Tab-separated table of C-alpha atoms in Angstrom:
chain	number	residue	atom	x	y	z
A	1	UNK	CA	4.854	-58.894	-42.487
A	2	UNK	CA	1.528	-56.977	-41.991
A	3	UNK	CA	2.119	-56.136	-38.179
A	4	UNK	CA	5.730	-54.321	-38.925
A	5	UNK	CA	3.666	-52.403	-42.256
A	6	UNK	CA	1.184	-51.617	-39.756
A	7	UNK	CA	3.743	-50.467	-37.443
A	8	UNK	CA	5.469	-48.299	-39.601
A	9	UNK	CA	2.326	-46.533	-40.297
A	10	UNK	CA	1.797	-46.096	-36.739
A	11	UNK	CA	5.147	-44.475	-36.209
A	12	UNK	CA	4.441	-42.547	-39.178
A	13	UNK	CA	0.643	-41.140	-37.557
A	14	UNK	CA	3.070	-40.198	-34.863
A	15	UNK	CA	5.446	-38.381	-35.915
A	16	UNK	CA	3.839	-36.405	-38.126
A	17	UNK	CA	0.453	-35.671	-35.623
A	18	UNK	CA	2.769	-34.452	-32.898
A	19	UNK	CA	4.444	-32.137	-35.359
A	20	UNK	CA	1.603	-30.604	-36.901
A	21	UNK	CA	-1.420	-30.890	-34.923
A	22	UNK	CA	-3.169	-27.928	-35.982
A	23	UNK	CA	-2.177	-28.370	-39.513
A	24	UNK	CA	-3.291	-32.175	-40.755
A	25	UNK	CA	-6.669	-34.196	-40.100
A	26	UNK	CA	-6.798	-37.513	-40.125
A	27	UNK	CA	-9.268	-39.592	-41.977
A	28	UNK	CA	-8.838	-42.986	-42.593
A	29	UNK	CA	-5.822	-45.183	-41.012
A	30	UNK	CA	-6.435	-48.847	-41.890
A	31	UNK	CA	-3.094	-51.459	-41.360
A	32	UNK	CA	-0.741	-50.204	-43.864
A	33	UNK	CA	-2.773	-47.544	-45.127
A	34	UNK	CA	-3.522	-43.952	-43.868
A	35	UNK	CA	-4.746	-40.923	-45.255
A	36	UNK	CA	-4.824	-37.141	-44.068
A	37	UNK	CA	-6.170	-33.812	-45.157
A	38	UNK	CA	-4.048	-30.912	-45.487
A	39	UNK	CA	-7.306	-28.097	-45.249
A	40	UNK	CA	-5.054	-25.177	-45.739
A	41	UNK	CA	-4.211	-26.168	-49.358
A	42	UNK	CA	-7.231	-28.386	-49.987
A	43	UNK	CA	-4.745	-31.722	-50.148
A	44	UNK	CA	-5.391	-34.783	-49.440
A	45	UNK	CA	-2.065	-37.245	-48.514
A	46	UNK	CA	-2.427	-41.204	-48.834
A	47	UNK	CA	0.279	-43.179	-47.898
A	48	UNK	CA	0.361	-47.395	-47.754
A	49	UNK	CA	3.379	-48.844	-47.006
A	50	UNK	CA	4.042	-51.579	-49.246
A	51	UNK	CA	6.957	-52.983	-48.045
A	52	UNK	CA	9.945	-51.495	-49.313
A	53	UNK	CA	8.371	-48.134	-50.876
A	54	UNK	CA	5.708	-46.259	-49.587
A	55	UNK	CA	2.211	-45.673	-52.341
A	56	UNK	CA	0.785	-42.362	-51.980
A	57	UNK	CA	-1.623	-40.132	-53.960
A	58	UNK	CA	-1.680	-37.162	-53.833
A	59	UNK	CA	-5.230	-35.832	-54.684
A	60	UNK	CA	-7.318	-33.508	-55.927
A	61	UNK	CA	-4.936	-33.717	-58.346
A	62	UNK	CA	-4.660	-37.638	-58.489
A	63	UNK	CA	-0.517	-37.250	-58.537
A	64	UNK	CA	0.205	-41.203	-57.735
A	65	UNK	CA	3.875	-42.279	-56.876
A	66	UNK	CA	5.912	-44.654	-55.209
A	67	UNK	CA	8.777	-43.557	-53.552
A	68	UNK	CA	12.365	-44.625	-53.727
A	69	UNK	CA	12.458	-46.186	-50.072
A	70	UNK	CA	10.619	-47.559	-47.084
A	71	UNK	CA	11.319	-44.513	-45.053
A	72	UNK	CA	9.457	-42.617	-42.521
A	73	UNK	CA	11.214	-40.036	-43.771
A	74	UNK	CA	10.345	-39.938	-47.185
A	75	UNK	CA	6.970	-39.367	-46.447
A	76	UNK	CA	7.735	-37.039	-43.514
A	77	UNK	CA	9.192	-34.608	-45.689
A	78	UNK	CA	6.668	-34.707	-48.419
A	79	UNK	CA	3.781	-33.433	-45.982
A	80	UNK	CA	5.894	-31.215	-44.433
A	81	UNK	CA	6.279	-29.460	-47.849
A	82	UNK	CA	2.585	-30.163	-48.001
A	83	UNK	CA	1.549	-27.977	-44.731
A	84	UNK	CA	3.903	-24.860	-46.328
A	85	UNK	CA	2.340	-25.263	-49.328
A	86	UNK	CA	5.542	-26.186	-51.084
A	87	UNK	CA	4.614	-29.159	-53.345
A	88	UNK	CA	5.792	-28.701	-57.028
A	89	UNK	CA	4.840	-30.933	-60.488
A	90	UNK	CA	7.242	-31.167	-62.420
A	91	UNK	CA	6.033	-32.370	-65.933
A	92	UNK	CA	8.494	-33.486	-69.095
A	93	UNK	CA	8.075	-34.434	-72.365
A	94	UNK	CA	10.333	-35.560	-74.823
A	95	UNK	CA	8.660	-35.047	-78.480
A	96	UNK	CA	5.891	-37.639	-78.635
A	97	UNK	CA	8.488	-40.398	-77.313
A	98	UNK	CA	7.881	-40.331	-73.879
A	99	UNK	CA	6.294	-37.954	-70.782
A	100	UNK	CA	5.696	-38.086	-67.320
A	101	UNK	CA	6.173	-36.671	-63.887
A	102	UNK	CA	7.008	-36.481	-60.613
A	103	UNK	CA	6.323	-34.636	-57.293
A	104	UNK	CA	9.106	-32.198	-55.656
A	105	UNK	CA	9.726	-29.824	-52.839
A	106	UNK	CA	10.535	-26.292	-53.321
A	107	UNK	CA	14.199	-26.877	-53.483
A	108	UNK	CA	14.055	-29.357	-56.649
A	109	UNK	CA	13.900	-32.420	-54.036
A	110	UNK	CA	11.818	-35.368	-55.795
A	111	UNK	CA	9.897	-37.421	-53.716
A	112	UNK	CA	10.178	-40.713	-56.468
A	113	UNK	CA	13.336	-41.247	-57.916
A	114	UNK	CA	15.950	-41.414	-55.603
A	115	UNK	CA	19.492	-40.034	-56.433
A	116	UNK	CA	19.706	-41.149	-59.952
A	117	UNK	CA	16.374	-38.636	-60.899
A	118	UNK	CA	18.731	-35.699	-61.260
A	119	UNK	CA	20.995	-37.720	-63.445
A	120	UNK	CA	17.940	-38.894	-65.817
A	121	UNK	CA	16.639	-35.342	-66.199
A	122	UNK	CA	19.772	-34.235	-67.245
A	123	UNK	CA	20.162	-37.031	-69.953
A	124	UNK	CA	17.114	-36.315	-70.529
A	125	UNK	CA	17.521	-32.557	-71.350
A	126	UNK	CA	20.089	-33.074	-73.858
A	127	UNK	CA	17.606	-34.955	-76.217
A	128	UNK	CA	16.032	-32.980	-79.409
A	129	UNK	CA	12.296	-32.058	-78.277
A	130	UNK	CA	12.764	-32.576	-74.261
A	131	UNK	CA	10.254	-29.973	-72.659
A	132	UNK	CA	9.718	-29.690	-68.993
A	133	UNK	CA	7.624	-27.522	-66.991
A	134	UNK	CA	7.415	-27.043	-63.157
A	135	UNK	CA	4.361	-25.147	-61.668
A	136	UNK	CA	3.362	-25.393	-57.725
A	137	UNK	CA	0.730	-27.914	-57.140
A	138	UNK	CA	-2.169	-26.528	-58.731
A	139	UNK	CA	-1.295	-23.539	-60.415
A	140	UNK	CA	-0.333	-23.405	-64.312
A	141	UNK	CA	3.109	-24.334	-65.282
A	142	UNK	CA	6.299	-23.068	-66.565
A	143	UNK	CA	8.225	-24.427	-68.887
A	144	UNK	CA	11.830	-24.694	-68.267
A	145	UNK	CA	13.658	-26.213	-71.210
């Protein structure tokens, strides 16, 4: 079970080294886990494959997740929105009831909830006191009601 985590991580290293040499660093790749700097933006990408979802934090804004699936992808597409630039926090609130958040792209694609997030946040905006506010990673947000 380790060696095919491992080896998803190592096509993972691939993929996205070849495609962006100039624009990632690696830092640490250990097994399942592997982490790389975006300097451009000041990010910093973790990503551990825990079979069946991938972990990754997102820092220096400590954004943790786990996405919906074991894809390559997945977490293909979330540095590639991370080397433009184009990561987005999305933030909701619902009264004092509930809160949380989630990482997307600059088209409104999450990175965590697979293809039922859309449906939630819709739910979720007909509720009395739902807020929600989208900002690009690490500027101040807007809230869209």
């Amino acid at each position: 079970m380790e060696s095919l985590r491992a080896a998803r991580v190592v096509a993972l290293r691939e993929q996205v080294l070849r495609r962006w040499p100039d624009d990632l660093v690696e830092e640490h790749w250990d097994g399942p886990l592997w982490r790389v700097a975006v300097p451009r933006h000041g990010w910093t990408v973790e990503a551990e494959d825990l079979d069946g979802c991938w972990a990754v934090l997102v820092e220096p804004h400590g954004h943790g997740f786990e996405t919906h699936d074991a894809s390559v992808g997945t977490v293909v597409r979330l540095l590639a929105a991370a080397v433009a630039g184009d990561l987005w926090l999305v933030r909701w609130r619902i009264g004092r009831l509930a809160s949380g958040s989630w990482l997307e792209d600059g088209a409104g694609d999450g990175f965590t909830g697979g293809p039922g997030g859309a449906w939630l946040d819709r739910l979720a905006g007909s509720l009395p006191g739902y807020r929600r506010t989208r900002a690009r990673l690490g500027e101040a947000p807007v809230e869209r009601a």
